[in-house]
Amino acid sequence: MRTSWQTRAARHPRATEAAGLLLLFAVTATGSWLTALISAKPLPLWPVLVLSATACLALPLRRRYPLRVLALVAVLTMAEGTAGYLLSPMIMGPLLTALYALGLRAERTTSRNAALAVTTALVLTTSFLDPQRHQHPVMLGIVNPAAWVLLSTLLGSNVAVRRAYAAERVRQEEQAREDEARRRVVQERMRIARELHDVVAHHLALANAQAGTAVHLYHSHPAQSYEMLTALSETTAAALRELKATVGVLRQDTGPETEDDRAPAPGLDRLPDLTASCATAGVDVTVTVAGDPRPLSPGTDLTAFRIVQEALTNVTKHARTGRADVRLTYVPHALTLTITNDTPSSAPVTPVTPAARGFGLIGMRERAQSVGGTLTAGPLPGGGFRVTCTLPLHPTG
């Protein structure tokens, strides 16, 4: 959280910059005065103040021209050294600021080479051009300036690395949020696609079977053909109602809620209606329950119903049978669904092309996995087909 002075500084960057440069010049001037005060020989103060002021006036350009500003400030600092002044951190303030700015903005190789060049220049200046070099200890006259130069450069490079790391983390977090949002959109689209597939495929398969049977019985049994057409009308009406309820979920944020939108999601309690609709298409479905029935969560209940619905839809569309068995087996922590068709039928069946196979088994498997369950499906050795699904009573995820 920003303090009040930080907020004011951010609002007035030029005034803040000017105040910082004045403070830096004051520190440099103070260091020059102290050096002249303790020097064995009298040193003129005004040339150093002019050099320090010139160096401070060049610093505002360090963001646009870091290398040029550093070169200028380094020459001015070397001139101070040739005047007999001990290059203390206070006198070297503008140079250290320029080195820090270079390490903050330039590449590490550039800042490292520049720091080595400045260090070499200062060491040569204090070793050969300083008129009072014999009075300055080696630690203060040579090692100290070189250490401060390297320290300022490393500090700028370290801050640059930390800023780059923070910016990369922010970018990665934004990318992760975008990926998560995209993943959720894809999951929602897949969920809606499964719902629409289950609703449309089931009812259209029944309608197709009923229409085919009605055409087949039209000349020989007109009364039964009429009954089939009546059932076909009910099937299409049920398809429209369920399709409207499913699509209504997409309009919850854009329109008023209706009675159809508030209709509960289908569950295993609608198995009698499902078996009755299959019977109108010529498929006799037997439902058996083993174990002690337990309440299911809404998601698991919907998943179980849709899997049974899709399996019976496949029986209606593809299987050469007039019978299917649905078995619900309850165990302490899971529900197992077994849908089997193994009774041959004399009714003609339209061959299924690869393009007409659709995504029934894929959708069932995805539904089972979405609540932590498993699903296997395959043909039986003696003919027929079996779908086995195990759903946990307390789904995960």
Short mmCIF file of C-alpha atoms in Angstrom, two decimals:
data_model
loop_
_atom_site.label_atom_id
_atom_site.label_comp_id
_atom_site.label_asym_id
_atom_site.label_seq_id
_atom_site.Cartn_x
_atom_site.Cartn_y
_atom_site.Cartn_z
CA MET A 1 0.00 0.00 0.00
CA ARG A 2 1.35 3.41 -0.95
CA THR A 3 1.90 6.09 1.69
CA SER A 4 0.84 9.70 1.21
CA TRP A 5 4.30 10.94 0.20
CA GLN A 6 4.64 8.13 -2.34
CA THR A 7 1.30 9.11 -3.84
CA ARG A 8 2.34 12.75 -4.09
CA ALA A 9 5.68 11.76 -5.63
CA ALA A 10 3.89 9.68 -8.27
CA ARG A 11 1.62 12.60 -9.10
CA HIS A 12 4.52 15.07 -9.49
CA PRO A 13 7.44 13.15 -11.04
CA ARG A 14 9.36 16.25 -12.24
CA ALA A 15 9.25 17.95 -8.86
CA THR A 16 10.33 14.70 -7.21
CA GLU A 17 13.22 14.36 -9.66
CA ALA A 18 14.36 17.94 -9.01
CA ALA A 19 14.19 17.48 -5.25
CA GLY A 20 16.22 14.28 -5.50
CA LEU A 21 18.91 15.97 -7.60
CA LEU A 22 19.14 18.89 -5.17
CA LEU A 23 19.53 16.46 -2.29
CA LEU A 24 22.19 14.54 -4.20
CA PHE A 25 24.10 17.74 -4.94
CA ALA A 26 23.89 18.72 -1.27
CA VAL A 27 25.36 15.35 -0.27
CA THR A 28 28.12 15.67 -2.87
CA ALA A 29 28.94 19.21 -1.80
CA THR A 30 29.05 18.14 1.83
CA GLY A 31 31.43 15.30 0.99
CA SER A 32 33.67 17.68 -0.95
CA TRP A 33 33.71 20.16 1.96
CA LEU A 34 34.58 17.47 4.48
CA THR A 35 37.40 16.19 2.25
CA ALA A 36 38.81 19.69 1.85
CA LEU A 37 38.50 20.25 5.61
CA ILE A 38 40.56 17.21 6.61
CA SER A 39 43.08 17.45 3.77
CA ALA A 40 46.72 18.11 4.65
CA LYS A 41 46.99 20.61 1.81
CA PRO A 42 44.43 23.32 1.02
CA LEU A 43 42.07 22.29 -1.79
CA PRO A 44 39.95 24.68 -3.89
CA LEU A 45 36.29 23.94 -3.30
CA TRP A 46 34.53 25.76 -6.13
CA PRO A 47 35.92 23.59 -9.04
CA VAL A 48 34.58 20.45 -7.39
CA LEU A 49 31.20 22.09 -6.77
CA VAL A 50 30.99 23.02 -10.44
CA LEU A 51 31.89 19.46 -11.49
CA SER A 52 29.33 18.00 -9.07
CA ALA A 53 26.60 20.38 -10.25
CA THR A 54 27.33 19.50 -13.88
CA ALA A 55 27.14 15.78 -13.06
CA CYS A 56 23.80 16.22 -11.24
CA LEU A 57 22.39 18.26 -14.13
CA ALA A 58 23.27 15.42 -16.55
CA LEU A 59 21.51 12.74 -14.49
CA PRO A 60 17.92 13.45 -15.72
CA LEU A 61 19.02 12.11 -19.12
CA ARG A 62 20.16 8.78 -17.65
CA ARG A 63 16.92 7.04 -18.57
CA ARG A 64 17.25 7.86 -22.29
CA TYR A 65 21.03 7.78 -22.63
CA PRO A 66 22.40 5.70 -19.74
CA LEU A 67 25.79 4.94 -21.33
CA ARG A 68 26.47 8.54 -22.43
CA VAL A 69 25.46 9.98 -19.07
CA LEU A 70 27.64 7.42 -17.30
CA ALA A 71 30.64 8.30 -19.47
CA LEU A 72 30.18 12.04 -18.79
CA VAL A 73 29.69 11.60 -15.03
CA ALA A 74 32.69 9.23 -14.88
CA VAL A 75 34.93 11.85 -16.56
CA LEU A 76 33.68 14.52 -14.14
CA THR A 77 34.35 12.24 -11.17
CA MET A 78 37.85 11.49 -12.45
CA ALA A 79 38.42 15.25 -12.72
CA GLU A 80 37.51 15.58 -9.06
CA GLY A 81 40.04 12.88 -8.27
CA THR A 82 42.78 14.68 -10.20
CA ALA A 83 42.01 17.78 -8.11
CA GLY A 84 43.24 15.91 -5.03
CA TYR A 85 39.86 14.99 -3.54
CA LEU A 86 39.40 11.56 -1.98
CA LEU A 87 36.73 9.71 -3.99
CA SER A 88 34.39 8.88 -1.14
CA PRO A 89 30.83 7.55 -1.64
CA MET A 90 29.47 11.06 -0.98
CA ILE A 91 31.55 12.66 -3.73
CA MET A 92 30.82 9.74 -6.05
CA GLY A 93 27.04 10.09 -5.54
CA PRO A 94 26.23 11.13 -9.14
CA LEU A 95 28.48 8.39 -10.53
CA LEU A 96 26.87 5.72 -8.34
CA THR A 97 23.43 6.94 -9.44
CA ALA A 98 24.41 6.67 -13.11
CA LEU A 99 25.83 3.18 -12.56
CA TYR A 100 22.63 2.09 -10.82
CA ALA A 101 20.52 3.46 -13.68
CA LEU A 102 22.66 1.63 -16.22
CA GLY A 103 22.38 -1.66 -14.34
CA LEU A 104 18.61 -1.15 -14.08
CA ARG A 105 18.03 -0.57 -17.81
CA ALA A 106 20.88 -2.08 -19.81
CA GLU A 107 21.69 -5.71 -20.43
CA ARG A 108 23.82 -7.44 -17.84
CA THR A 109 26.80 -7.74 -20.21
CA THR A 110 26.70 -4.04 -21.03
CA SER A 111 26.41 -2.93 -17.42
CA ARG A 112 29.16 -5.34 -16.34
CA ASN A 113 31.59 -4.12 -19.01
CA ALA A 114 30.78 -0.50 -18.22
CA ALA A 115 31.37 -1.08 -14.51
CA LEU A 116 34.72 -2.72 -15.18
CA ALA A 117 35.74 0.18 -17.45
CA VAL A 118 34.75 2.79 -14.83
CA THR A 119 36.53 0.83 -12.10
CA THR A 120 39.71 0.67 -14.18
CA ALA A 121 39.53 4.39 -14.95
CA LEU A 122 39.06 5.32 -11.29
CA VAL A 123 41.87 3.03 -10.15
CA LEU A 124 44.24 4.58 -12.69
CA THR A 125 43.15 8.08 -11.67
CA THR A 126 43.65 7.52 -7.94
CA SER A 127 46.90 5.62 -8.53
CA PHE A 128 48.68 8.00 -10.93
CA LEU A 129 46.78 11.31 -11.34
CA ASP A 130 45.77 12.12 -7.76
CA PRO A 131 48.27 14.71 -6.43
CA GLN A 132 47.64 13.52 -2.85
CA ARG A 133 47.67 9.81 -3.64
CA HIS A 134 50.53 9.23 -1.18
CA GLN A 135 48.47 10.66 1.66
CA HIS A 136 45.36 8.55 0.92
CA PRO A 137 45.41 4.98 2.23
CA VAL A 138 45.13 2.29 -0.40
CA MET A 139 41.90 0.97 1.11
CA LEU A 140 40.24 4.39 0.90
CA GLY A 141 41.84 5.66 -2.27
CA ILE A 142 41.65 2.58 -4.53
CA VAL A 143 39.65 -0.31 -3.06
CA ASN A 144 36.79 1.77 -1.70
CA PRO A 145 35.86 3.53 -5.01
CA ALA A 146 36.13 0.27 -6.96
CA ALA A 147 33.92 -1.56 -4.45
CA TRP A 148 31.24 1.14 -4.55
CA VAL A 149 31.20 1.12 -8.35
CA LEU A 150 30.69 -2.63 -8.50
CA LEU A 151 28.12 -2.56 -5.68
CA SER A 152 25.98 0.09 -7.42
CA THR A 153 26.04 -1.81 -10.70
CA LEU A 154 25.11 -5.09 -9.02
CA LEU A 155 22.29 -3.38 -7.12
CA GLY A 156 20.81 -1.97 -10.33
CA SER A 157 21.09 -5.33 -12.09
CA ASN A 158 19.48 -7.11 -9.13
CA VAL A 159 16.54 -4.68 -9.07
CA ALA A 160 16.14 -5.14 -12.83
CA VAL A 161 16.04 -8.92 -12.41
CA ARG A 162 13.47 -8.67 -9.62
CA ARG A 163 11.28 -6.37 -11.69
CA ALA A 164 11.52 -8.68 -14.68
CA TYR A 165 10.65 -11.64 -12.45
CA ALA A 166 7.65 -9.79 -10.98
CA ALA A 167 6.46 -8.78 -14.46
CA GLU A 168 6.81 -12.37 -15.66
CA ARG A 169 4.85 -13.64 -12.68
CA VAL A 170 2.09 -11.15 -13.41
CA ARG A 171 2.08 -12.24 -17.05
CA GLN A 172 1.96 -15.91 -16.08
CA GLU A 173 -0.87 -15.28 -13.61
CA GLU A 174 -2.86 -13.42 -16.27
CA GLN A 175 -2.15 -16.22 -18.73
CA ALA A 176 -3.23 -18.78 -16.13
CA ARG A 177 -6.48 -16.88 -15.54
CA GLU A 178 -7.11 -16.70 -19.27
CA ASP A 179 -6.37 -20.42 -19.66
CA GLU A 180 -8.65 -21.25 -16.75
CA ALA A 181 -11.44 -19.11 -18.19
CA ARG A 182 -10.93 -20.74 -21.59
CA ARG A 183 -10.96 -24.19 -20.00
CA ARG A 184 -14.18 -23.42 -18.17
CA VAL A 185 -15.76 -22.18 -21.39
CA VAL A 186 -14.72 -25.37 -23.18
CA GLN A 187 -16.06 -27.52 -20.34
CA GLU A 188 -19.34 -25.63 -20.36
CA ARG A 189 -19.62 -26.01 -24.12
CA MET A 190 -18.95 -29.74 -23.81
CA ARG A 191 -21.54 -30.03 -21.05
CA ILE A 192 -24.16 -28.21 -23.11
CA ALA A 193 -23.23 -30.29 -26.16
CA ARG A 194 -23.72 -33.50 -24.17
CA GLU A 195 -27.08 -32.31 -22.88
CA LEU A 196 -28.29 -31.34 -26.34
CA HIS A 197 -26.97 -34.56 -27.83
CA ASP A 198 -28.70 -36.70 -25.22
CA VAL A 199 -32.01 -34.86 -25.58
CA VAL A 200 -32.08 -34.60 -29.37
CA ALA A 201 -30.54 -37.99 -30.15
CA HIS A 202 -32.85 -39.92 -27.86
CA HIS A 203 -36.09 -38.38 -29.00
CA LEU A 204 -35.15 -38.29 -32.67
CA ALA A 205 -34.12 -41.94 -32.52
CA LEU A 206 -37.48 -42.82 -31.01
CA ALA A 207 -39.29 -40.64 -33.54
CA ASN A 208 -37.39 -42.29 -36.38
CA ALA A 209 -38.19 -45.76 -35.10
CA GLN A 210 -41.87 -44.89 -34.59
CA ALA A 211 -42.16 -43.33 -38.03
CA GLY A 212 -40.50 -46.35 -39.64
CA THR A 213 -42.79 -48.75 -37.81
CA ALA A 214 -45.87 -46.68 -38.75
CA VAL A 215 -44.90 -46.79 -42.44
CA HIS A 216 -44.27 -50.54 -42.19
CA LEU A 217 -47.73 -51.15 -40.64
CA TYR A 218 -49.66 -48.63 -42.71
CA HIS A 219 -51.14 -51.10 -45.22
CA SER A 220 -51.39 -54.26 -43.11
CA HIS A 221 -52.36 -52.81 -39.70
CA PRO A 222 -53.68 -49.26 -40.12
CA ALA A 223 -54.97 -49.09 -36.53
CA GLN A 224 -51.51 -49.86 -35.11
CA SER A 225 -50.01 -47.43 -37.58
CA TYR A 226 -52.31 -44.72 -36.26
CA GLU A 227 -51.26 -45.52 -32.70
CA MET A 228 -47.61 -45.19 -33.74
CA LEU A 229 -48.27 -41.80 -35.30
CA THR A 230 -50.01 -40.68 -32.12
CA ALA A 231 -47.00 -41.81 -30.08
CA LEU A 232 -44.74 -40.01 -32.57
CA SER A 233 -46.57 -36.77 -31.86
CA GLU A 234 -46.07 -37.25 -28.11
CA THR A 235 -42.39 -38.05 -28.64
CA THR A 236 -41.74 -34.90 -30.65
CA ALA A 237 -43.67 -32.80 -28.11
CA ALA A 238 -41.56 -34.27 -25.29
CA ALA A 239 -38.41 -33.56 -27.29
CA LEU A 240 -39.40 -29.93 -27.72
CA ARG A 241 -40.18 -29.53 -24.01
CA GLU A 242 -36.88 -31.03 -22.87
CA LEU A 243 -34.93 -29.15 -25.52
CA LYS A 244 -36.52 -25.89 -24.38
CA ALA A 245 -35.65 -26.63 -20.76
CA THR A 246 -32.04 -27.39 -21.72
CA VAL A 247 -31.58 -24.32 -23.88
CA GLY A 248 -33.28 -22.23 -21.21
CA VAL A 249 -30.13 -22.56 -19.09
CA LEU A 250 -28.34 -20.37 -21.64
CA ARG A 251 -30.89 -17.59 -21.17
CA GLN A 252 -30.78 -17.33 -17.40
CA ASP A 253 -28.76 -14.09 -17.57
CA THR A 254 -30.59 -12.56 -20.52
CA GLY A 255 -34.27 -13.13 -19.95
CA PRO A 256 -36.93 -13.73 -17.30
CA GLU A 257 -37.16 -17.17 -15.79
CA THR A 258 -40.13 -19.25 -16.88
CA GLU A 259 -41.76 -22.36 -15.50
CA ASP A 260 -39.88 -24.51 -18.01
CA ASP A 261 -36.58 -22.95 -16.92
CA ARG A 262 -37.32 -23.91 -13.32
CA ALA A 263 -38.06 -27.52 -14.23
CA PRO A 264 -35.83 -29.94 -12.29
CA ALA A 265 -33.12 -31.83 -14.13
CA PRO A 266 -34.13 -35.38 -15.03
CA GLY A 267 -32.99 -38.23 -12.80
CA LEU A 268 -33.49 -41.94 -12.28
CA ASP A 269 -37.02 -41.26 -11.08
CA ARG A 270 -37.92 -40.70 -14.75
CA LEU A 271 -36.88 -44.19 -15.80
CA PRO A 272 -40.54 -45.29 -16.12
CA ASP A 273 -41.18 -42.52 -18.66
CA LEU A 274 -37.99 -43.46 -20.49
CA THR A 275 -38.90 -47.14 -20.72
CA ALA A 276 -42.42 -46.23 -21.86
CA SER A 277 -41.07 -44.08 -24.68
CA CYS A 278 -38.77 -46.93 -25.74
CA ALA A 279 -41.73 -49.30 -25.76
CA THR A 280 -43.49 -47.10 -28.31
CA ALA A 281 -40.45 -47.57 -30.56
CA GLY A 282 -40.65 -51.36 -30.27
CA VAL A 283 -38.00 -51.90 -27.57
CA ASP A 284 -39.16 -53.63 -24.38
CA VAL A 285 -37.02 -52.42 -21.47
CA THR A 286 -36.82 -54.23 -18.13
CA VAL A 287 -35.48 -52.38 -15.09
CA THR A 288 -34.22 -54.26 -12.04
CA VAL A 289 -32.76 -52.85 -8.83
CA ALA A 290 -30.31 -54.67 -6.58
CA GLY A 291 -29.17 -53.47 -3.20
CA ASP A 292 -30.55 -50.76 -1.00
CA PRO A 293 -31.32 -47.63 -3.09
CA ARG A 294 -29.60 -44.50 -1.78
CA PRO A 295 -30.17 -40.84 -2.59
CA LEU A 296 -27.91 -39.44 -5.27
CA SER A 297 -26.54 -35.96 -5.67
CA PRO A 298 -28.21 -33.95 -8.47
CA GLY A 299 -25.15 -34.25 -10.69
CA THR A 300 -24.82 -38.00 -10.23
CA ASP A 301 -28.56 -38.51 -10.64
CA LEU A 302 -28.57 -36.59 -13.93
CA THR A 303 -25.45 -38.43 -15.11
CA ALA A 304 -26.97 -41.83 -14.35
CA PHE A 305 -30.19 -40.98 -16.19
CA ARG A 306 -28.38 -39.59 -19.24
CA ILE A 307 -26.15 -42.65 -19.51
CA VAL A 308 -29.15 -44.99 -19.38
CA GLN A 309 -30.97 -42.77 -21.86
CA GLU A 310 -28.05 -42.74 -24.30
CA ALA A 311 -27.52 -46.50 -24.00
CA LEU A 312 -31.20 -47.17 -24.75
CA THR A 313 -31.04 -44.67 -27.60
CA ASN A 314 -28.20 -46.67 -29.12
CA VAL A 315 -30.27 -49.82 -28.69
CA THR A 316 -33.16 -48.19 -30.51
CA LYS A 317 -30.96 -46.92 -33.34
CA HIS A 318 -28.40 -49.65 -33.88
CA ALA A 319 -29.16 -52.92 -32.08
CA ARG A 320 -30.93 -55.86 -33.72
CA THR A 321 -33.06 -56.46 -30.67
CA GLY A 322 -36.50 -55.80 -29.35
CA ARG A 323 -35.45 -56.04 -25.72
CA ALA A 324 -33.02 -54.36 -23.32
CA ASP A 325 -32.23 -54.89 -19.66
CA VAL A 326 -31.29 -52.11 -17.24
CA ARG A 327 -29.87 -53.14 -13.87
CA LEU A 328 -29.16 -50.72 -11.03
CA THR A 329 -26.84 -52.16 -8.37
CA TYR A 330 -26.35 -50.18 -5.17
CA VAL A 331 -23.32 -50.88 -3.00
CA PRO A 332 -22.22 -48.87 0.06
CA HIS A 333 -20.28 -46.25 -1.89
CA ALA A 334 -21.22 -46.62 -5.55
CA LEU A 335 -23.99 -47.23 -8.06
CA THR A 336 -23.39 -49.59 -10.96
CA LEU A 337 -25.49 -49.28 -14.11
CA THR A 338 -25.60 -52.20 -16.52
CA ILE A 339 -27.51 -51.86 -19.79
CA THR A 340 -27.59 -55.02 -21.90
CA ASN A 341 -29.30 -56.01 -25.13
CA ASP A 342 -28.79 -59.61 -26.20
CA THR A 343 -32.18 -60.76 -27.57
CA PRO A 344 -32.38 -60.97 -31.36
CA SER A 345 -35.34 -59.39 -33.10
CA SER A 346 -36.97 -60.03 -36.44
CA ALA A 347 -37.55 -56.35 -37.06
CA PRO A 348 -35.44 -54.94 -39.90
CA VAL A 349 -32.62 -52.68 -38.86
CA THR A 350 -31.04 -50.00 -41.00
CA PRO A 351 -27.28 -50.50 -41.32
CA VAL A 352 -25.25 -47.95 -39.37
CA THR A 353 -22.62 -46.09 -41.35
CA PRO A 354 -19.51 -44.71 -39.69
CA ALA A 355 -20.76 -41.17 -40.19
CA ALA A 356 -23.96 -41.99 -38.28
CA ARG A 357 -22.29 -43.44 -35.20
CA GLY A 358 -21.97 -40.04 -33.56
CA PHE A 359 -20.46 -39.51 -30.13
CA GLY A 360 -22.75 -41.58 -27.92
CA LEU A 361 -20.09 -43.73 -26.22
CA ILE A 362 -17.70 -40.79 -25.96
CA GLY A 363 -20.38 -38.65 -24.32
CA MET A 364 -21.31 -41.40 -21.85
CA ARG A 365 -17.68 -41.89 -20.87
CA GLU A 366 -17.18 -38.14 -20.42
CA ARG A 367 -20.29 -37.92 -18.28
CA ALA A 368 -19.10 -40.75 -16.04
CA GLN A 369 -15.65 -39.21 -15.66
CA SER A 370 -17.12 -35.80 -14.83
CA VAL A 371 -18.45 -37.19 -11.51
CA GLY A 372 -15.50 -39.47 -10.81
CA GLY A 373 -16.96 -42.64 -12.32
CA THR A 374 -15.90 -45.14 -14.95
CA LEU A 375 -17.62 -46.62 -17.97
CA THR A 376 -16.90 -49.62 -20.16
CA ALA A 377 -18.80 -50.75 -23.22
CA GLY A 378 -18.42 -53.51 -25.73
CA PRO A 379 -20.07 -56.41 -27.55
CA LEU A 380 -20.98 -59.63 -25.76
CA PRO A 381 -19.44 -62.96 -26.80
CA GLY A 382 -22.80 -64.45 -27.76
CA GLY A 383 -24.10 -61.33 -29.48
CA GLY A 384 -25.54 -58.12 -28.20
CA PHE A 385 -23.93 -55.21 -26.41
CA ARG A 386 -23.32 -54.21 -22.81
CA VAL A 387 -22.63 -50.86 -21.16
CA THR A 388 -21.36 -50.92 -17.56
CA CYS A 389 -20.95 -47.73 -15.58
CA THR A 390 -19.89 -47.26 -11.95
CA LEU A 391 -20.67 -43.93 -10.32
CA PRO A 392 -19.59 -42.93 -6.79
CA LEU A 393 -22.42 -41.95 -4.49
CA HIS A 394 -20.31 -38.99 -3.36
CA PRO A 395 -18.71 -37.68 -6.56
CA THR A 396 -15.40 -35.88 -6.49
CA GLY A 397 -14.46 -32.76 -8.46
#
